[in-house]
Amino acid sequence: MPVDSEQLHEVRSFDPYGAHRDDPYSFLADIGETEPVFYAPLLGAWCVTRREDMVAVLRDDQSFSARDHNPRPAAALPEDVSRMFRTWRGADAVAVGSLDPPEHARVREVLNAGFTPARVRAFEPTIRAIATDLVERAAVLTEFDFISAFAVPYALEVICRRLGVPEDYYDRCRTWSEQRIELMMSQSNADPERLREFARGLMDFGAFARSLVQERLAAPQDDLISELLHDGKAGRTLTADEVSVQVPTLIFAGHMTCAEALGTILYQQLQSPGGWAEVVDRTIAVRDLVEEGLRFDSPLAGMYRTAVRDVVVGGVHLAAGSRLLLLYGAAGRDSRSRACPAAFSPDSRSATHLAFGHGIHFCLGAGFARAELEIAVEAIATRMPGLTLAPGQPPHHRPVFPLRALTELRVRQ
């Protein structure tokens, strides 16, 4: 029988930034058995842990808004920082992931055309060349941090090359992305001057995106920005302002989630009983390994939604305005599903995960990301067949939930 949220007096100390940073899933599995929807005061949101409830929410875009889908700072930002954080993309600018119907469909349709299977296949030789180059550089090292030596530069260069970002700006795009994370994750003890530095960086990010789009508007090249401006299906394109808004999100999401997924995939397989040898000799298919990595520890552990009217989720009555965190990673560990084993177990069952979301906001670059991950794993397995974890303490995650990012991953060959 559904219950009102006011009846659930006990709040849960879910802390993915501290106590549950490295392993949020044990806590979520325990509580999910009896309370599939619970309130986490640290996050200011109702956490949804069951796959069926998440899918129901993601399918109901009339009752739930994606407008505020990102994490919020834990404390109020200084007023000037808050203003820059709201306007760095442009006045009233909203990226596609935050758009609700009907505006969402028009923008999404044009963006989708940039990631069709044909477009992905055409770009695969470039992805392979990037992977090969970075693997060759790392292959001369006896021991190295996989995250900084391969995962991050690989994912960053792939998305920047697809967009048409000049090479001189790769590192700045990485810095700007990190500054955005720092502002989203800002705590009450944050240094106001550092926050201003981050906000000014985002203003530069927005200005860079607008400048690059204007260049491609005047002189198209063979890249995604030019396609969005000039080559839309049946004449449908986006305006320069609309493309400028999407560019930072494509850079941010396009490289961070891929780098995080690569770290998880490598770490989980290297510590498994069969080790990396099972990938090298194809005992485990590369595609199955990638899908299992996405299921077992999704690089985006969740996404926020806001109820626009009174709703019932998982048997709990929630009032309009309630903020929900859909825990995609927990859905991948849902004990009620045969496709969600508790252990890391690469096989063909993992394709049912929610790592790319569901519904109208399903990741538009899912096919691109899958190709990118598979090509990277193949390149590493070919050039580094003897890869193992380096001795020492197990790696830790950064306090950037719902992103699942390892601080480093020391490996040796």
Tab-separated table of N, CA and C in Angstrom, residues 267-375:
chain	number	residue	atom	x	y	z
A	267	TYR	N	39.948	-2.082	-13.989
A	267	TYR	CA	40.162	-2.459	-12.597
A	267	TYR	C	39.429	-3.750	-12.242
A	268	GLN	N	38.170	-3.846	-12.609
A	268	GLN	CA	37.390	-5.031	-12.259
A	268	GLN	C	37.944	-6.287	-12.927
A	269	GLN	N	38.359	-6.188	-14.179
A	269	GLN	CA	38.879	-7.375	-14.850
A	269	GLN	C	40.269	-7.757	-14.344
A	270	LEU	N	41.096	-6.761	-14.047
A	270	LEU	CA	42.440	-7.064	-13.553
A	270	LEU	C	42.410	-7.745	-12.191
A	271	GLN	N	41.399	-7.448	-11.371
A	271	GLN	CA	41.334	-8.086	-10.056
A	271	GLN	C	40.473	-9.347	-10.060
A	272	SER	N	39.912	-9.697	-11.204
A	272	SER	CA	39.115	-10.920	-11.288
A	272	SER	C	40.030	-12.136	-11.367
A	273	PRO	N	39.530	-13.347	-11.038
A	273	PRO	CA	40.383	-14.543	-11.016
A	273	PRO	C	41.097	-14.812	-12.338
A	274	GLY	N	40.418	-14.575	-13.455
A	274	GLY	CA	41.039	-14.845	-14.757
A	274	GLY	C	41.977	-13.760	-15.220
A	275	GLY	N	41.895	-12.583	-14.612
A	275	GLY	CA	42.784	-11.484	-14.958
A	275	GLY	C	42.660	-11.029	-16.402
A	276	TRP	N	43.645	-10.251	-16.817
A	276	TRP	CA	43.642	-9.669	-18.156
A	276	TRP	C	43.821	-10.721	-19.250
A	277	ALA	N	44.391	-11.861	-18.895
A	277	ALA	CA	44.636	-12.917	-19.883
A	277	ALA	C	43.342	-13.361	-20.563
A	278	GLU	N	42.227	-13.326	-19.835
A	278	GLU	CA	40.957	-13.751	-20.424
A	278	GLU	C	40.483	-12.794	-21.514
A	279	VAL	N	40.919	-11.551	-21.441
A	279	VAL	CA	40.584	-10.588	-22.494
A	279	VAL	C	41.527	-10.778	-23.673
A	280	VAL	N	42.795	-10.987	-23.367
A	280	VAL	CA	43.796	-11.148	-24.419
A	280	VAL	C	43.508	-12.371	-25.281
A	281	ASP	N	43.143	-13.495	-24.652
A	281	ASP	CA	42.904	-14.707	-25.438
A	281	ASP	C	41.447	-14.845	-25.882
A	282	ARG	N	40.654	-13.812	-25.630
A	282	ARG	CA	39.246	-13.752	-26.076
A	282	ARG	C	38.348	-14.774	-25.374
A	283	THR	N	38.778	-15.268	-24.224
A	283	THR	CA	37.863	-16.053	-23.393
A	283	THR	C	36.649	-15.195	-23.049
A	284	ILE	N	36.935	-13.920	-22.805
A	284	ILE	CA	35.878	-12.924	-22.593
A	284	ILE	C	35.834	-12.024	-23.813
A	285	ALA	N	34.676	-11.919	-24.433
A	285	ALA	CA	34.522	-11.032	-25.581
A	285	ALA	C	34.620	-9.580	-25.130
A	286	VAL	N	35.275	-8.762	-25.913
A	286	VAL	CA	35.454	-7.357	-25.562
A	286	VAL	C	34.116	-6.673	-25.349
A	287	ARG	N	33.151	-6.934	-26.221
A	287	ARG	CA	31.835	-6.292	-26.073
A	287	ARG	C	31.179	-6.680	-24.753
A	288	ASP	N	31.288	-7.955	-24.372
A	288	ASP	CA	30.695	-8.397	-23.112
A	288	ASP	C	31.386	-7.740	-21.916
A	289	LEU	N	32.701	-7.584	-22.006
A	289	LEU	CA	33.448	-6.946	-20.925
A	289	LEU	C	32.999	-5.494	-20.749
A	290	VAL	N	32.843	-4.799	-21.857
A	290	VAL	CA	32.410	-3.404	-21.801
A	290	VAL	C	31.024	-3.291	-21.178
A	291	GLU	N	30.094	-4.125	-21.624
A	291	GLU	CA	28.730	-4.042	-21.088
A	291	GLU	C	28.684	-4.393	-19.607
A	292	GLU	N	29.507	-5.346	-19.193
A	292	GLU	CA	29.520	-5.710	-17.779
A	292	GLU	C	30.114	-4.585	-16.932
A	293	GLY	N	31.144	-3.929	-17.454
A	293	GLY	CA	31.698	-2.792	-16.730
A	293	GLY	C	30.676	-1.686	-16.551
A	294	LEU	N	29.865	-1.443	-17.575
A	294	LEU	CA	28.824	-0.422	-17.499
A	294	LEU	C	27.732	-0.822	-16.507
A	295	ARG	N	27.413	-2.100	-16.454
A	295	ARG	CA	26.389	-2.564	-15.508
A	295	ARG	C	26.888	-2.546	-14.079
A	296	PHE	N	28.078	-3.090	-13.873
A	296	PHE	CA	28.555	-3.348	-12.522
A	296	PHE	C	28.842	-2.070	-11.752
A	297	ASP	N	29.350	-1.063	-12.425
A	297	ASP	CA	29.640	0.208	-11.752
A	297	ASP	C	29.526	1.323	-12.784
A	298	SER	N	28.290	1.712	-13.062
A	298	SER	CA	28.016	2.701	-14.099
A	298	SER	C	28.819	3.975	-13.864
A	299	PRO	N	29.445	4.537	-14.922
A	299	PRO	CA	30.227	5.766	-14.736
A	299	PRO	C	29.373	6.947	-14.286
A	300	LEU	N	28.078	6.887	-14.586
A	300	LEU	CA	27.124	7.852	-14.053
A	300	LEU	C	26.172	7.067	-13.171
A	301	ALA	N	26.401	7.123	-11.862
A	301	ALA	CA	25.660	6.271	-10.933
A	301	ALA	C	24.214	6.683	-10.773
A	302	GLY	N	23.859	7.859	-11.258
A	302	GLY	CA	22.480	8.291	-11.125
A	302	GLY	C	22.229	9.618	-11.791
A	303	MET	N	20.971	9.989	-11.869
A	303	MET	CA	20.568	11.257	-12.457
A	303	MET	C	19.347	11.771	-11.701
A	304	TYR	N	19.285	13.067	-11.545
A	304	TYR	CA	18.181	13.675	-10.795
A	304	TYR	C	16.983	13.985	-11.700
A	305	ARG	N	15.799	13.909	-11.096
A	305	ARG	CA	14.561	14.358	-11.719
A	305	ARG	C	13.749	15.102	-10.660
A	306	THR	N	12.827	15.948	-11.110
A	306	THR	CA	11.962	16.695	-10.203
A	306	THR	C	10.507	16.397	-10.538
A	307	ALA	N	9.731	16.027	-9.540
A	307	ALA	CA	8.303	15.769	-9.746
A	307	ALA	C	7.593	17.096	-9.990
A	308	VAL	N	6.846	17.194	-11.078
A	308	VAL	CA	6.136	18.434	-11.378
A	308	VAL	C	4.700	18.388	-10.857
A	309	ARG	N	4.290	17.240	-10.331
A	309	ARG	CA	2.984	17.109	-9.678
A	309	ARG	C	3.088	15.994	-8.647
A	310	ASP	N	2.074	15.848	-7.816
A	310	ASP	CA	2.083	14.772	-6.822
A	310	ASP	C	2.156	13.425	-7.541
A	311	VAL	N	3.027	12.535	-7.069
A	311	VAL	CA	3.253	11.259	-7.737
A	311	VAL	C	3.417	10.153	-6.697
A	312	VAL	N	3.367	8.912	-7.179
A	312	VAL	CA	3.707	7.745	-6.366
A	312	VAL	C	4.867	7.036	-7.047
A	313	VAL	N	5.958	6.852	-6.331
A	313	VAL	CA	7.138	6.162	-6.858
A	313	VAL	C	7.524	5.074	-5.871
A	314	GLY	N	7.558	3.835	-6.329
A	314	GLY	CA	7.931	2.744	-5.446
A	314	GLY	C	7.051	2.630	-4.233
A	315	GLY	N	5.776	2.991	-4.373
A	315	GLY	CA	4.847	2.897	-3.261
A	315	GLY	C	4.875	4.074	-2.307
A	316	VAL	N	5.645	5.118	-2.640
A	316	VAL	CA	5.749	6.300	-1.780
A	316	VAL	C	5.096	7.497	-2.469
A	317	HIS	N	4.174	8.150	-1.781
A	317	HIS	CA	3.568	9.389	-2.278
A	317	HIS	C	4.577	10.527	-2.121
A	318	LEU	N	4.881	11.202	-3.216
A	318	LEU	CA	5.797	12.338	-3.183
A	318	LEU	C	5.081	13.573	-3.703
A	319	ALA	N	5.288	14.679	-3.028
A	319	ALA	CA	4.620	15.923	-3.410
A	319	ALA	C	5.300	16.562	-4.608
A	320	ALA	N	4.545	17.353	-5.341
A	320	ALA	CA	5.116	18.129	-6.442
A	320	ALA	C	6.296	18.938	-5.921
A	321	GLY	N	7.372	18.973	-6.702
A	321	GLY	CA	8.589	19.664	-6.291
A	321	GLY	C	9.617	18.761	-5.652
A	322	SER	N	9.236	17.509	-5.341
A	322	SER	CA	10.191	16.570	-4.743
A	322	SER	C	11.316	16.272	-5.735
A	323	ARG	N	12.509	16.183	-5.212
A	323	ARG	CA	13.680	15.889	-6.031
A	323	ARG	C	14.011	14.409	-5.874
A	324	LEU	N	14.210	13.722	-6.998
A	324	LEU	CA	14.513	12.293	-6.984
A	324	LEU	C	15.887	12.060	-7.583
A	325	LEU	N	16.612	11.101	-7.022
A	325	LEU	CA	17.870	10.642	-7.608
A	325	LEU	C	17.666	9.212	-8.070
A	326	LEU	N	17.654	9.013	-9.381
A	326	LEU	CA	17.492	7.680	-9.952
A	326	LEU	C	18.859	7.017	-10.008
A	327	LEU	N	19.048	6.004	-9.188
A	327	LEU	CA	20.371	5.398	-9.018
A	327	LEU	C	20.586	4.281	-10.038
A	328	TYR	N	21.027	4.684	-11.229
A	328	TYR	CA	21.245	3.728	-12.315
A	328	TYR	C	22.189	2.601	-11.901
A	329	GLY	N	23.216	2.959	-11.146
A	329	GLY	CA	24.170	1.946	-10.704
A	329	GLY	C	23.525	0.895	-9.825
A	330	ALA	N	22.597	1.320	-8.963
A	330	ALA	CA	21.890	0.365	-8.111
A	330	ALA	C	21.001	-0.548	-8.946
A	331	ALA	N	20.429	-0.011	-10.026
A	331	ALA	CA	19.607	-0.843	-10.914
A	331	ALA	C	20.438	-1.968	-11.509
A	332	GLY	N	21.717	-1.700	-11.745
A	332	GLY	CA	22.605	-2.728	-12.279
A	332	GLY	C	22.938	-3.815	-11.283
A	333	ARG	N	22.622	-3.579	-10.005
A	333	ARG	CA	22.859	-4.585	-8.971
A	333	ARG	C	21.539	-5.108	-8.392
A	334	ASP	N	20.423	-4.839	-9.050
A	334	ASP	CA	19.105	-5.238	-8.548
A	334	ASP	C	19.041	-6.752	-8.406
A	335	SER	N	18.995	-7.239	-7.164
A	335	SER	CA	19.067	-8.680	-6.893
A	335	SER	C	17.880	-9.446	-7.445
A	336	ARG	N	16.806	-8.765	-7.793
A	336	ARG	CA	15.627	-9.448	-8.313
A	336	ARG	C	15.762	-9.794	-9.789
A	337	SER	N	16.814	-9.293	-10.430
A	337	SER	CA	17.001	-9.540	-11.859
A	337	SER	C	18.125	-10.541	-12.090
A	338	ARG	N	17.864	-11.563	-12.883
A	338	ARG	CA	18.892	-12.566	-13.209
A	338	ARG	C	20.027	-11.942	-14.010
A	339	ALA	N	19.746	-10.829	-14.682
A	339	ALA	CA	20.774	-10.166	-15.480
A	339	ALA	C	21.669	-9.261	-14.638
A	340	CYS	N	21.487	-9.277	-13.324
A	340	CYS	CA	22.249	-8.396	-12.439
A	340	CYS	C	22.938	-9.198	-11.334
A	341	PRO	N	23.905	-10.034	-11.659
A	341	PRO	CA	24.589	-10.794	-10.607
A	341	PRO	C	25.344	-9.869	-9.669
A	342	ALA	N	25.544	-10.332	-8.440
A	342	ALA	CA	26.221	-9.509	-7.442
A	342	ALA	C	27.698	-9.323	-7.771
A	343	ALA	N	28.294	-10.316	-8.427
A	343	ALA	CA	29.718	-10.250	-8.755
A	343	ALA	C	29.925	-9.734	-10.174
A	344	PHE	N	31.133	-9.248	-10.420
A	344	PHE	CA	31.530	-8.837	-11.769
A	344	PHE	C	31.641	-10.094	-12.619
A	345	SER	N	30.826	-10.205	-13.666
A	345	SER	CA	30.733	-11.455	-14.415
A	345	SER	C	30.425	-11.183	-15.889
A	346	PRO	N	31.441	-10.876	-16.688
A	346	PRO	CA	31.203	-10.531	-18.093
A	346	PRO	C	30.561	-11.670	-18.880
A	347	ASP	N	29.396	-11.421	-19.418
A	347	ASP	CA	28.750	-12.327	-20.360
A	347	ASP	C	27.698	-11.528	-21.108
A	348	SER	N	26.910	-12.183	-21.914
A	348	SER	CA	25.996	-11.485	-22.817
A	348	SER	C	24.746	-10.965	-22.128
A	349	ARG	N	24.613	-11.129	-20.789
A	349	ARG	CA	23.384	-10.705	-20.114
A	349	ARG	C	23.393	-9.244	-19.696
A	350	SER	N	24.536	-8.595	-19.757
A	350	SER	CA	24.659	-7.280	-19.147
A	350	SER	C	24.036	-6.137	-19.939
A	351	ALA	N	23.533	-6.396	-21.130
A	351	ALA	CA	23.016	-5.322	-21.974
A	351	ALA	C	21.743	-4.690	-21.419
A	352	THR	N	21.196	-5.224	-20.319
A	352	THR	CA	19.971	-4.658	-19.761
A	352	THR	C	20.240	-3.517	-18.780
A	353	HIS	N	21.480	-3.082	-18.626
A	353	HIS	CA	21.811	-2.037	-17.659
A	353	HIS	C	21.198	-0.685	-18.063
A	354	LEU	N	21.231	0.254	-17.107
A	354	LEU	CA	20.724	1.599	-17.342
A	354	LEU	C	21.847	2.635	-17.403
A	355	ALA	N	23.048	2.202	-17.706
A	355	ALA	CA	24.181	3.130	-17.715
A	355	ALA	C	23.979	4.295	-18.674
A	356	PHE	N	23.208	4.081	-19.736
A	356	PHE	CA	22.933	5.154	-20.697
A	356	PHE	C	21.556	5.780	-20.472
A	357	GLY	N	20.930	5.461	-19.354
A	357	GLY	CA	19.617	6.019	-19.070
A	357	GLY	C	18.522	5.260	-19.788
A	358	HIS	N	17.388	5.941	-19.987
A	358	HIS	CA	16.210	5.313	-20.583
A	358	HIS	C	15.249	6.426	-20.999
A	359	GLY	N	14.377	6.124	-21.938
A	359	GLY	CA	13.362	7.095	-22.327
A	359	GLY	C	13.908	8.171	-23.249
A	360	ILE	N	13.267	9.340	-23.229
A	360	ILE	CA	13.620	10.385	-24.190
A	360	ILE	C	15.021	10.939	-23.964
A	361	HIS	N	15.557	10.760	-22.770
A	361	HIS	CA	16.900	11.259	-22.479
A	361	HIS	C	17.954	10.152	-22.523
A	362	PHE	N	17.630	9.017	-23.131
A	362	PHE	CA	18.639	7.974	-23.332
A	362	PHE	C	19.852	8.604	-24.007
A	363	CYS	N	21.036	8.265	-23.556
A	363	CYS	CA	22.273	8.895	-24.029
A	363	CYS	C	22.350	8.887	-25.553
A	364	LEU	N	22.411	10.069	-26.142
A	364	LEU	CA	22.424	10.144	-27.608
A	364	LEU	C	23.735	9.622	-28.186
A	365	GLY	N	24.788	9.579	-27.377
A	365	GLY	CA	26.073	9.074	-27.851
A	365	GLY	C	26.369	7.652	-27.404
A	366	ALA	N	25.342	6.871	-27.068
A	366	ALA	CA	25.568	5.513	-26.548
A	366	ALA	C	26.343	4.645	-27.538
A	367	GLY	N	25.941	4.665	-28.800
A	367	GLY	CA	26.643	3.861	-29.806
A	367	GLY	C	28.077	4.312	-29.988
A	368	PHE	N	28.299	5.615	-29.961
A	368	PHE	CA	29.635	6.177	-30.061
A	368	PHE	C	30.477	5.741	-28.867
A	369	ALA	N	29.909	5.814	-27.668
A	369	ALA	CA	30.640	5.433	-26.456
A	369	ALA	C	31.002	3.962	-26.461
A	370	ARG	N	30.077	3.120	-26.888
A	370	ARG	CA	30.368	1.686	-26.940
A	370	ARG	C	31.534	1.405	-27.893
A	371	ALA	N	31.511	2.018	-29.058
A	371	ALA	CA	32.611	1.824	-30.001
A	371	ALA	C	33.926	2.314	-29.407
A	372	GLU	N	33.883	3.457	-28.759
A	372	GLU	CA	35.070	4.045	-28.149
A	372	GLU	C	35.662	3.137	-27.070
A	373	LEU	N	34.803	2.578	-26.230
A	373	LEU	CA	35.263	1.698	-25.163
A	373	LEU	C	35.821	0.392	-25.722
A	374	GLU	N	35.136	-0.187	-26.683
A	374	GLU	CA	35.594	-1.456	-27.256
A	374	GLU	C	36.923	-1.287	-27.983
A	375	ILE	N	37.060	-0.208	-28.721
A	375	ILE	CA	38.320	0.030	-29.437
A	375	ILE	C	39.472	0.206	-28.450
